[in-house]
Amino acid sequence: MPPPLSPPLISVSKSEAIIHVVPAALRFWEKLGLGPKGGQKNITVFVIYEQSLNDNETEQHAQSWRSERIGSWLKHTCDSYKARALGEMCPGKSKLCQIDGLISFRFDMSFKKNLTTFISSLPFPSSEDAVVFFVIVPLPLMNLSSQMLRHVSSAVNKAMNSCSEVQQPFFQFVPESNILHAALHSSSPYDNYSGLFLRSVYDRVLVPSERAMSRKFFTYGQVEKQYFEVPAFTLARPYTENKISYSGSTDPGLDVLDRHTLLHVGYGISACGRWIFASCIDQRGEAHNTGVWSLQQRTTNIAYDLYIVNRVWDFAMHFANRARVEWRIVVAKLGKMSIAELDAWNAHLYTISQSTTQVPLHVSVLNVQSSTLWTPSPLPSSTHPPLTTVTAKGSSRSASSSMNVSSKNSFFVDITATTYGFRRKDPFPVSSPPDLDDIGLSSGFVRPPSALTTEDDDIFMVDESPLLPLSSSTLLCIPNAPVQPRMLSIHLINCAKSAGCTYPANASDAAEASESLHNLLRDVTHSYYSLSVLSSVRWNTTSSLPFHLGAVETMQKALSTRNGLASMDGYS
């Protein structure tokens, strides 16, 4: 059995210096004196909550209690934001606010007008402080079929579009139950998620970057200022990547340090076939983006699949063009990929290989499945590696804080799960065996054969023309608990490169071509594992999926109900 994969290092700041720490160190953020990698971000914040519809004495008393509770939550949030060295968070001031930072509106048809009036009356700070609006959403509105939630979302989008680029405000929806029943003291055991919430707010604040120009020649020229995402921490750059590569390329504007950086793109299709979900992230998690689009009615398979491919590719290129890097773009379909969809990607890759106008890049198409489960056999006790202490190069890795370790090089790691990476020697057809949901185990019972219809039999049948990948690998996550292991199957379907690309994708010799594909899949597999660790420490998730595929899966679940998909009429 191969050795487990080592967790990646996380890049943070400490005492105005960038350091690399293990992921487990983020749990001791304040005790270690850690800070955000991109420096502090100052925020001016407003809290918008629902105003009572009735004016009787009982409702006024309840409204007063809610206002006091929300005000205490806002003060606790501002203090915690500063305590974590993220910057200054100050309540905003306005003549419409009875208390600084608090404003109440009725969540009805007048919400859009009141919100627009309130934002237009704000004296936005002249400094670079970001403006954040916390919209407290009542529990009855937290439903995708709620007409009032759609009206509030539409009002928020209109308000954001009416603001200038200098202000750059953003809205954060917060469930009301998380505030009215939240712990307001940092020592409370129910305050575990405030750090995740504050770091997510920090990550959403964009940082401006200006281009140096001697003078402006045209009124409608290129944009001189752009806003970029600067998260609190990212994956550390390996020492093997800290090298500068030069080439005789005809495009000297390409970055010479981040050449061949992986750009991951994941997408999926809803069960009803009406929606496309996509997400992308770079190799070190420095920036990401998500998107949801409505699919046209299926006319022909060719037009349907070409529309999906073009939509995902335009989304990926819009993200890739923000940096002049010779990317290695990895497009992964989460779930089963049909033959027609593969043909559409093959035609698109051929177009890319013949293109000479765009920035040189390498493109790979993958099919990723996370529902295929293996049950690993236990190893003999004589060969089983210890799970509590691992010693390597004089450093001990302890699993319990109660152990007395005298070595100065000791550090703690998270051993709640162990991840292994496997490479399949010989590729075999991609299959989709039934998962736990298909056989009814997730519901606590097994469906009898009489409950299976004719349509249900299709899930147990092997495809007539399964896909044969160029190479395959597997990420196997075994939790240190009596729960089901999680497995991620990664299949490399096809790859191509454009003119001028320097990455060795295609070799003349068969052995060299096989080795090139092996190196590419190895880099993708290790990057997937690193992004899964980043996703777990950023969002406190237990999924083994990397960041972008986890986002696709989350969007699929958010638009799904027990009996099908939620009604999304009015959204696009």
Coordinates of C-alpha atoms in Angstrom, one line a residue:
M1 CA 0.0 0.0 0.0
P2 CA 1.4 3.4 -0.9
P3 CA 2.2 5.9 1.9
P4 CA -0.5 8.5 2.7
L5 CA -0.4 11.9 1.1
S6 CA 1.2 14.6 3.2
P7 CA -1.1 17.6 3.9
P8 CA -0.1 20.8 2.1
L9 CA 1.2 23.8 3.9
I10 CA -0.9 26.9 4.3
S11 CA 0.5 30.4 3.7
V12 CA -0.5 33.0 6.3
S13 CA 1.2 36.1 7.9
K14 CA 2.7 36.5 11.3
S15 CA 4.5 39.7 12.5
E16 CA 4.4 41.2 9.0
A17 CA 6.0 38.2 7.5
I18 CA 4.6 35.4 5.3
I19 CA 5.0 31.9 6.9
H20 CA 4.0 28.4 6.0
V21 CA 2.0 26.4 8.6
V22 CA 0.2 23.0 8.7
P23 CA -3.6 23.2 8.3
A24 CA -4.1 22.2 11.9
A25 CA -2.4 25.4 13.1
L26 CA -5.3 27.5 11.8
R27 CA -7.4 26.2 14.7
F28 CA -5.1 28.2 17.0
W29 CA -5.3 31.4 14.9
E30 CA -5.4 33.9 17.8
K31 CA -3.1 32.0 20.2
L32 CA -0.4 31.8 17.5
G33 CA -0.8 35.4 16.6
L34 CA -1.6 34.6 12.9
G35 CA -2.9 37.2 10.5
P36 CA -4.3 37.3 7.0
K37 CA -1.8 36.9 4.1
G38 CA -3.1 39.9 2.2
G39 CA -3.0 42.3 5.1
Q40 CA -5.8 43.9 7.0
K41 CA -9.0 45.1 5.4
N42 CA -11.1 47.8 7.0
I43 CA -14.9 47.5 6.7
T44 CA -17.8 49.8 7.3
V45 CA -20.9 47.7 8.0
F46 CA -24.6 48.1 8.1
V47 CA -27.2 45.5 9.3
I48 CA -30.6 45.5 7.5
Y49 CA -33.3 43.5 9.3
E50 CA -37.0 43.1 9.0
Q51 CA -39.3 45.7 10.5
S52 CA -42.4 44.7 12.4
L53 CA -45.6 44.8 10.3
N54 CA -47.8 45.5 13.4
D55 CA -47.7 48.4 15.7
N56 CA -49.3 46.9 18.8
E57 CA -47.5 46.8 22.1
T58 CA -46.5 43.1 21.9
E59 CA -44.9 43.6 18.5
Q60 CA -43.1 46.7 19.6
H61 CA -41.6 44.9 22.6
A62 CA -40.5 42.0 20.3
Q63 CA -39.0 44.5 17.8
S64 CA -37.1 46.2 20.6
W65 CA -35.7 42.9 21.8
R66 CA -34.7 41.9 18.3
S67 CA -33.0 45.3 17.8
E68 CA -31.1 44.9 21.0
R69 CA -30.1 41.3 20.1
I70 CA -28.9 42.3 16.7
G71 CA -27.0 45.3 18.1
S72 CA -25.2 43.0 20.5
W73 CA -24.4 40.6 17.7
L74 CA -23.0 43.4 15.6
K75 CA -20.7 44.7 18.4
H76 CA -19.5 41.1 19.1
T77 CA -18.8 40.7 15.3
C78 CA -16.8 43.9 15.1
D79 CA -14.7 43.0 18.2
S80 CA -14.0 39.5 16.9
Y81 CA -13.0 40.8 13.5
K82 CA -10.4 43.1 15.1
A83 CA -9.3 40.4 17.6
R84 CA -8.4 38.1 14.7
A85 CA -6.2 40.8 13.2
L86 CA -8.4 41.0 10.1
G87 CA -8.7 44.7 10.3
E88 CA -11.2 47.3 11.6
M89 CA -15.0 46.7 11.3
C90 CA -17.0 49.8 12.3
P91 CA -20.8 50.3 12.3
G92 CA -21.8 52.8 9.6
K93 CA -23.5 56.1 10.3
S94 CA -26.6 57.5 8.5
K95 CA -29.4 59.8 9.4
L96 CA -31.8 56.9 8.8
C97 CA -30.2 54.8 11.4
Q98 CA -31.5 55.2 14.9
I99 CA -28.5 53.2 16.1
D100 CA -25.2 53.3 14.2
G101 CA -25.1 50.4 11.8
L102 CA -28.7 49.2 12.2
I103 CA -31.5 49.9 9.8
S104 CA -34.9 48.1 9.6
F105 CA -37.1 47.8 6.5
R106 CA -40.3 46.0 5.8
F107 CA -39.6 43.0 3.6
D108 CA -42.4 43.6 1.2
M109 CA -42.8 45.3 -2.2
S110 CA -41.4 48.5 -0.8
F111 CA -38.1 47.0 0.1
K112 CA -36.4 47.8 -3.3
K113 CA -37.4 51.5 -3.1
N114 CA -36.3 51.8 0.5
L115 CA -33.0 50.1 -0.1
T116 CA -32.2 52.3 -3.1
T117 CA -33.0 55.4 -1.1
F118 CA -31.0 54.3 1.9
I119 CA -27.9 53.6 -0.2
S120 CA -28.1 56.8 -2.2
S121 CA -28.2 58.8 1.1
L122 CA -25.1 57.2 2.6
P123 CA -21.9 59.2 2.9
F124 CA -19.6 56.6 1.5
P125 CA -16.1 56.9 3.0
S126 CA -13.6 58.5 0.9
S127 CA -10.9 56.0 1.9
E128 CA -10.5 52.5 0.6
D129 CA -12.7 51.0 3.4
A130 CA -15.2 48.5 2.0
V131 CA -18.9 48.8 2.7
V132 CA -20.7 45.6 3.7
F133 CA -24.4 45.1 4.2
F134 CA -25.6 42.3 6.4
V135 CA -29.2 41.4 5.4
I136 CA -30.8 39.4 8.2
V137 CA -33.1 36.9 6.5
P138 CA -36.1 35.6 8.6
L139 CA -36.6 31.9 8.7
P140 CA -39.9 31.9 6.7
L141 CA -38.1 33.5 3.8
M142 CA -35.2 31.0 3.6
N143 CA -36.8 29.0 0.7
L144 CA -36.0 29.1 -3.0
S145 CA -39.7 29.1 -3.8
S146 CA -40.3 32.2 -1.6
Q147 CA -41.5 35.1 -3.7
M148 CA -40.3 37.6 -1.1
L149 CA -36.8 36.2 -1.1
R150 CA -36.7 36.7 -4.9
H151 CA -37.9 40.2 -4.5
V152 CA -35.2 41.0 -1.9
S153 CA -32.5 39.4 -4.1
S154 CA -33.6 41.4 -7.0
A155 CA -33.5 44.6 -4.9
V156 CA -29.9 43.7 -3.8
N157 CA -28.7 43.1 -7.4
K158 CA -30.2 46.4 -8.5
A159 CA -28.6 48.3 -5.6
M160 CA -25.2 46.8 -6.4
N161 CA -25.4 47.7 -10.1
S162 CA -26.3 51.3 -9.2
C163 CA -23.1 51.7 -7.1
S164 CA -19.9 52.9 -8.7
E165 CA -16.8 50.9 -8.9
V166 CA -15.1 53.0 -6.3
Q167 CA -17.5 52.0 -3.6
Q168 CA -17.5 48.3 -4.3
P169 CA -20.1 47.3 -1.6
F170 CA -21.4 43.8 -1.2
F171 CA -24.3 42.1 0.6
Q172 CA -24.1 39.2 2.9
F173 CA -27.2 37.2 3.7
V174 CA -27.3 36.0 7.3
P175 CA -30.0 33.7 8.7
E176 CA -31.9 35.4 11.5
S177 CA -31.8 32.3 13.7
N178 CA -28.0 32.4 13.7
I179 CA -28.1 35.8 15.4
L180 CA -31.1 35.6 17.8
H181 CA -29.7 32.3 19.2
A182 CA -26.0 33.0 18.7
A183 CA -23.4 33.1 21.5
L184 CA -22.1 36.5 22.2
H185 CA -19.0 35.6 24.1
S186 CA -15.8 34.2 22.6
S187 CA -15.4 31.6 25.3
S188 CA -18.8 30.0 24.6
P189 CA -18.7 26.5 23.1
Y190 CA -21.4 27.7 20.6
D191 CA -19.1 30.3 19.0
N192 CA -17.2 27.8 16.8
Y193 CA -18.3 29.2 13.5
S194 CA -17.7 32.9 14.1
G195 CA -14.2 32.6 12.8
L196 CA -15.4 30.9 9.6
F197 CA -18.0 33.6 9.1
L198 CA -15.5 36.5 9.7
R199 CA -12.9 35.0 7.3
S200 CA -15.6 34.5 4.7
V201 CA -16.5 38.2 5.0
Y202 CA -12.8 39.1 4.8
D203 CA -12.3 37.0 1.6
R204 CA -15.2 38.7 -0.1
V205 CA -13.7 42.1 0.2
L206 CA -11.9 42.9 -3.0
V207 CA -8.6 44.7 -3.1
P208 CA -8.1 47.4 -5.8
S209 CA -5.1 47.3 -8.1
E210 CA -4.2 50.2 -10.4
R211 CA -2.3 50.1 -13.7
A212 CA 0.6 52.5 -14.1
M213 CA 0.0 54.8 -17.0
S214 CA 1.7 58.1 -18.0
R215 CA -1.5 59.6 -19.2
K216 CA -4.9 58.6 -20.5
F217 CA -5.2 58.9 -24.3
F218 CA -8.8 57.9 -24.8
T219 CA -12.0 58.5 -22.9
Y220 CA -13.1 54.9 -23.2
G221 CA -9.7 53.2 -22.9
Q222 CA -8.7 50.2 -20.8
V223 CA -9.7 50.1 -17.2
E224 CA -7.0 51.5 -15.0
K225 CA -8.2 49.9 -11.8
Q226 CA -9.3 46.3 -11.2
Y227 CA -10.5 44.6 -8.0
F228 CA -9.0 41.2 -7.1
E229 CA -9.8 38.6 -4.5
V230 CA -7.2 38.4 -1.7
P231 CA -8.2 35.6 0.8
A232 CA -6.9 35.4 4.3
F233 CA -4.8 32.3 3.6
T234 CA -3.9 30.2 0.5
L235 CA -2.0 27.1 -0.3
A236 CA 1.7 27.6 0.1
R237 CA 3.8 27.7 -3.0
P238 CA 6.0 24.6 -3.0
Y239 CA 9.8 25.2 -3.1
T240 CA 10.0 23.3 -6.4
E241 CA 7.9 26.0 -8.0
N242 CA 10.0 28.9 -6.9
K243 CA 11.9 29.1 -10.1
I244 CA 11.8 31.4 -13.1
S245 CA 11.5 29.8 -16.6
Y246 CA 12.4 31.7 -19.7
S247 CA 11.6 30.7 -23.2
G248 CA 11.8 32.2 -26.7
S249 CA 8.1 32.8 -26.9
T250 CA 6.8 35.5 -29.2
D251 CA 4.6 36.8 -26.3
P252 CA 7.0 38.3 -23.7
G253 CA 4.1 39.5 -21.6
L254 CA 3.5 36.1 -20.1
D255 CA 4.4 35.6 -16.4
V256 CA 7.7 33.8 -16.1
L257 CA 7.1 32.6 -12.5
D258 CA 3.7 31.0 -12.7
R259 CA 4.1 29.2 -16.0
H260 CA 2.1 26.0 -16.3
T261 CA 0.0 26.8 -13.2
L262 CA -3.1 24.6 -12.9
L263 CA -6.5 26.3 -13.4
H264 CA -9.3 24.0 -12.3
V265 CA -12.7 24.2 -13.7
G266 CA -15.6 22.0 -12.6
Y267 CA -19.1 21.8 -13.9
G268 CA -22.2 19.7 -13.6
I269 CA -25.7 19.4 -14.9
S270 CA -28.8 19.3 -12.8
A271 CA -30.9 16.1 -12.7
C272 CA -33.7 17.8 -14.6
G273 CA -31.3 19.0 -17.3
R274 CA -32.3 22.7 -16.8
W275 CA -29.3 24.1 -15.1
I276 CA -25.5 24.3 -15.5
F277 CA -23.3 24.7 -12.4
A278 CA -19.7 25.7 -12.8
S279 CA -16.9 26.8 -10.5
C280 CA -13.2 27.5 -11.1
I281 CA -10.2 28.1 -8.8
D282 CA -6.5 28.4 -9.4
Q283 CA -3.9 25.9 -8.1
R284 CA -3.2 27.7 -4.9
G285 CA -6.7 28.9 -4.1
E286 CA -5.9 32.6 -4.5
A287 CA -9.1 33.3 -6.5
H288 CA -12.3 31.5 -7.5
N289 CA -15.6 32.1 -9.2
T290 CA -18.9 30.3 -9.5
G291 CA -21.7 30.4 -12.0
V292 CA -25.2 29.1 -12.7
W293 CA -27.0 29.3 -16.0
S294 CA -30.3 28.1 -17.4
L295 CA -30.2 25.6 -20.2
Q296 CA -32.2 25.9 -23.3
Q297 CA -34.8 23.3 -24.2
R298 CA -33.2 20.3 -25.7
T299 CA -33.6 20.2 -29.4
T300 CA -30.8 18.0 -30.7
N301 CA -28.0 16.4 -28.7
I302 CA -25.4 18.1 -30.7
A303 CA -26.7 21.6 -30.1
Y304 CA -27.4 20.8 -26.4
D305 CA -23.9 19.5 -25.7
L306 CA -22.2 22.3 -27.7
Y307 CA -24.1 24.9 -25.7
I308 CA -22.9 23.3 -22.5
V309 CA -19.3 23.2 -23.7
N310 CA -19.3 26.8 -25.0
R311 CA -20.9 28.1 -21.8
V312 CA -18.3 26.4 -19.5
W313 CA -15.4 27.4 -21.8
D314 CA -16.4 31.1 -21.9
F315 CA -16.7 31.0 -18.1
A316 CA -13.2 29.5 -17.7
M317 CA -11.6 31.9 -20.2
H318 CA -13.2 34.9 -18.5
F319 CA -11.5 33.8 -15.3
A320 CA -8.2 32.9 -17.0
N321 CA -7.8 36.2 -18.9
R322 CA -7.5 38.1 -15.6
A323 CA -3.8 37.0 -15.5
R324 CA -1.4 36.5 -18.4
V325 CA -0.3 33.1 -17.5
E326 CA 0.4 30.0 -19.6
W327 CA -2.3 28.0 -17.8
R328 CA -2.8 24.3 -17.7
I329 CA -6.6 24.4 -17.7
V330 CA -8.2 21.3 -16.3
V331 CA -12.0 21.0 -17.0
A332 CA -13.7 18.3 -15.0
K333 CA -17.3 17.0 -15.4
L334 CA -18.7 15.9 -12.0
G335 CA -20.8 12.9 -12.7
K336 CA -21.4 10.8 -15.8
M337 CA -20.2 12.1 -19.1
S338 CA -22.1 11.0 -22.2
I339 CA -20.5 10.1 -25.6
A340 CA -22.2 13.1 -27.2
E341 CA -20.7 15.5 -24.6
L342 CA -17.3 14.0 -25.1
D343 CA -17.6 14.5 -28.9
A344 CA -18.4 18.2 -28.2
W345 CA -15.3 18.5 -26.1
N346 CA -13.2 16.8 -28.7
A347 CA -14.4 19.2 -31.4
H348 CA -13.7 22.1 -29.1
L349 CA -10.2 20.9 -28.2
Y350 CA -9.4 20.5 -31.9
T351 CA -10.4 24.2 -32.4
I352 CA -8.1 25.2 -29.5
S353 CA -5.1 23.2 -31.0
Q354 CA -5.5 25.1 -34.3
S355 CA -5.9 28.5 -32.7
T356 CA -3.0 31.0 -32.8
T357 CA -4.6 34.2 -31.5
Q358 CA -5.1 33.4 -27.8
V359 CA -2.6 33.1 -25.0
P360 CA -0.8 29.7 -25.1
L361 CA -2.4 27.2 -22.9
H362 CA -2.8 23.5 -22.3
V363 CA -6.3 22.0 -21.8
S364 CA -7.3 18.7 -20.2
V365 CA -10.8 17.2 -20.0
L366 CA -11.6 15.0 -17.0
N367 CA -14.5 12.9 -15.8
V368 CA -14.7 12.8 -12.0
Q369 CA -17.0 10.5 -10.0
S370 CA -17.3 10.5 -6.2
S371 CA -20.1 7.9 -5.8
T372 CA -18.0 4.9 -6.5
L373 CA -17.1 3.3 -3.2
W374 CA -14.6 0.6 -2.3
T375 CA -14.4 -1.2 1.0
P376 CA -10.7 -1.5 1.8
S377 CA -9.6 -4.7 3.5
P378 CA -7.8 -4.3 6.9
L379 CA -4.1 -4.7 6.8
P380 CA -2.4 -7.3 9.0
S381 CA -1.5 -6.0 12.4
S382 CA 2.2 -6.6 11.8
T383 CA 2.2 -4.3 8.8
H384 CA -0.3 -1.7 9.8
P385 CA 1.3 1.7 10.3
P386 CA 0.6 3.5 13.6
L387 CA -2.2 6.0 13.6
T388 CA -1.2 8.0 16.7
T389 CA 2.4 9.0 16.1
V390 CA 4.4 9.3 13.0
T391 CA 8.1 10.1 13.1
A392 CA 10.0 11.4 10.0
K393 CA 13.3 13.1 9.8
G394 CA 13.5 13.6 13.5
S395 CA 10.1 15.3 13.8
S396 CA 7.2 13.6 15.7
R397 CA 3.6 14.1 14.7
S398 CA 1.4 13.7 17.7
A399 CA -2.3 13.0 17.8
S400 CA -3.1 13.9 21.3
S401 CA -2.3 17.1 23.2
S402 CA -2.0 15.2 26.5
M403 CA 1.1 13.4 25.3
N404 CA 4.4 14.7 26.8
V405 CA 6.8 15.2 23.9
S406 CA 10.1 16.7 24.7
S407 CA 11.3 17.3 21.1
K408 CA 11.4 20.9 20.1
N409 CA 10.5 19.9 16.5
S410 CA 7.1 18.4 17.5
F411 CA 4.0 19.7 15.8
F412 CA 0.4 18.6 15.8
V413 CA -1.5 17.4 12.7
D414 CA -5.0 16.4 12.0
I415 CA -5.4 12.6 11.8
T416 CA -9.2 12.4 11.6
A417 CA -8.7 11.0 8.1
T418 CA -5.9 9.6 6.0
T419 CA -5.9 10.1 2.2
Y420 CA -4.1 7.8 -0.3
G421 CA -3.4 8.4 -3.9
F422 CA -3.6 5.5 -6.4
R423 CA -2.7 5.4 -10.1
R424 CA -4.3 2.7 -12.2
K425 CA -1.7 0.9 -14.2
D426 CA -4.0 0.0 -17.1
P427 CA -7.0 2.2 -18.0
F428 CA -10.3 0.5 -18.1
P429 CA -13.8 1.8 -19.1
V430 CA -15.5 4.4 -16.9
S431 CA -18.4 2.8 -15.2
S432 CA -21.1 4.2 -12.8
P433 CA -22.1 1.5 -10.4
P434 CA -25.0 2.2 -8.0
D435 CA -24.2 4.3 -5.0
L436 CA -25.8 4.2 -1.5
D437 CA -28.7 6.5 -2.6
D438 CA -29.5 4.1 -5.5
I439 CA -30.0 1.1 -3.3
G440 CA -31.8 3.0 -0.5
L441 CA -29.1 2.8 2.2
S442 CA -29.1 6.5 2.7
S443 CA -32.8 6.3 3.8
G444 CA -32.2 3.7 6.4
F445 CA -33.8 0.8 4.6
V446 CA -33.3 -1.2 1.4
R447 CA -36.0 -0.9 -1.2
P448 CA -37.6 -4.3 -2.0
P449 CA -37.4 -5.5 -5.6
S450 CA -41.1 -4.9 -6.0
A451 CA -40.5 -1.2 -5.4
L452 CA -38.0 -0.9 -8.3
T453 CA -39.6 0.2 -11.5
T454 CA -38.4 -0.4 -15.0
E455 CA -36.6 2.9 -15.1
D456 CA -34.7 2.0 -11.9
D457 CA -33.2 -1.0 -13.6
D458 CA -31.2 1.3 -15.8
I459 CA -28.9 2.4 -13.0
F460 CA -27.7 -1.2 -12.6
M461 CA -26.9 -1.7 -16.2
V462 CA -23.4 -1.1 -17.7
D463 CA -23.3 1.5 -20.5
E464 CA -23.3 0.1 -24.0
S465 CA -20.4 2.4 -25.0
P466 CA -18.5 3.4 -21.9
L467 CA -15.7 5.9 -22.0
L468 CA -12.2 4.7 -22.2
P469 CA -9.9 7.2 -20.5
L470 CA -6.3 7.8 -21.3
S471 CA -5.3 7.4 -17.7
S472 CA -7.0 7.1 -14.3
S473 CA -6.2 7.8 -10.6
T474 CA -8.0 7.6 -7.3
L475 CA -8.1 9.5 -4.1
L476 CA -9.2 7.3 -1.2
C477 CA -10.0 9.1 2.1
I478 CA -10.3 6.7 5.1
P479 CA -11.6 8.4 8.2
N480 CA -10.2 7.4 11.6
A481 CA -13.8 6.5 12.7
P482 CA -16.3 3.7 11.9
V483 CA -17.8 5.5 8.9
Q484 CA -17.8 4.8 5.2
P485 CA -14.6 5.7 3.3
R486 CA -14.8 8.3 0.6
M487 CA -13.3 7.8 -2.8
L488 CA -12.8 10.1 -5.8
S489 CA -12.2 8.6 -9.2
I490 CA -10.3 10.9 -11.6
H491 CA -10.3 9.9 -15.3
L492 CA -8.3 11.8 -17.9
I493 CA -10.3 11.7 -21.1
N494 CA -8.5 13.9 -23.5
C495 CA -6.0 16.8 -23.7
A496 CA -4.7 19.3 -26.2
K497 CA -2.5 22.4 -26.4
S498 CA -2.7 25.6 -28.5
A499 CA 0.1 27.0 -30.7
G500 CA 3.1 28.2 -28.7
C501 CA 2.4 26.2 -25.6
T502 CA 5.6 25.0 -24.0
Y503 CA 4.1 22.2 -21.8
P504 CA 5.1 18.7 -23.1
A505 CA 1.6 17.3 -23.8
N506 CA 2.2 15.3 -26.9
A507 CA 5.3 13.2 -27.5
S508 CA 6.3 11.3 -30.6
D509 CA 7.3 8.2 -28.7
A510 CA 4.6 6.1 -27.0
A511 CA 6.6 5.7 -23.8
E512 CA 7.2 9.4 -23.6
A513 CA 3.5 10.2 -24.3
S514 CA 2.5 7.8 -21.5
E515 CA 5.0 9.3 -19.1
S516 CA 3.7 12.8 -19.9
L517 CA 0.1 11.8 -19.2
H518 CA 1.2 10.2 -16.0
N519 CA 2.9 13.3 -14.8
L520 CA -0.1 15.5 -15.8
L521 CA -2.5 13.2 -13.9
R522 CA -0.2 13.1 -10.9
D523 CA -0.1 16.9 -10.7
V524 CA -3.9 17.0 -11.0
T525 CA -4.4 14.3 -8.3
H526 CA -2.1 16.0 -5.8
S527 CA -3.7 19.4 -6.6
Y528 CA -7.1 17.9 -6.0
Y529 CA -6.1 16.7 -2.6
S530 CA -4.5 20.0 -1.6
L531 CA -7.7 21.9 -2.7
S532 CA -9.8 19.5 -0.7
V533 CA -7.7 20.3 2.4
L534 CA -8.1 24.0 1.6
S535 CA -11.9 23.6 1.3
S536 CA -12.1 21.8 4.7
V537 CA -10.2 24.5 6.6
R538 CA -12.0 27.4 4.9
W539 CA -15.5 26.1 5.2
N540 CA -15.2 23.4 7.8
T541 CA -16.5 20.7 5.4
T542 CA -15.9 16.9 5.6
S543 CA -16.2 16.3 1.9
S544 CA -13.2 14.8 0.0
L545 CA -14.0 16.9 -3.1
P546 CA -11.7 19.7 -4.1
F547 CA -12.8 23.3 -3.7
H548 CA -14.3 23.8 -7.1
L549 CA -16.1 20.4 -7.4
G550 CA -17.4 20.8 -3.8
A551 CA -18.9 24.1 -4.9
V552 CA -20.6 22.4 -7.9
E553 CA -22.0 19.7 -5.6
T554 CA -23.2 22.3 -3.1
M555 CA -25.1 24.2 -5.8
Q556 CA -26.7 21.0 -7.0
K557 CA -27.9 20.2 -3.5
A558 CA -29.1 23.8 -3.0
L559 CA -31.4 23.5 -6.0
S560 CA -32.7 20.0 -5.2
T561 CA -35.6 18.8 -3.2
R562 CA -36.7 15.4 -2.2
N563 CA -39.2 15.0 -5.1
G564 CA -37.1 16.7 -7.7
L565 CA -35.8 20.2 -8.2
A566 CA -37.0 23.3 -6.6
S567 CA -39.0 25.8 -8.7
M568 CA -36.5 28.4 -10.0
D569 CA -38.8 30.4 -12.2
G570 CA -37.6 33.9 -12.4
Y571 CA -33.9 33.1 -11.8
S572 CA -31.3 32.9 -14.6

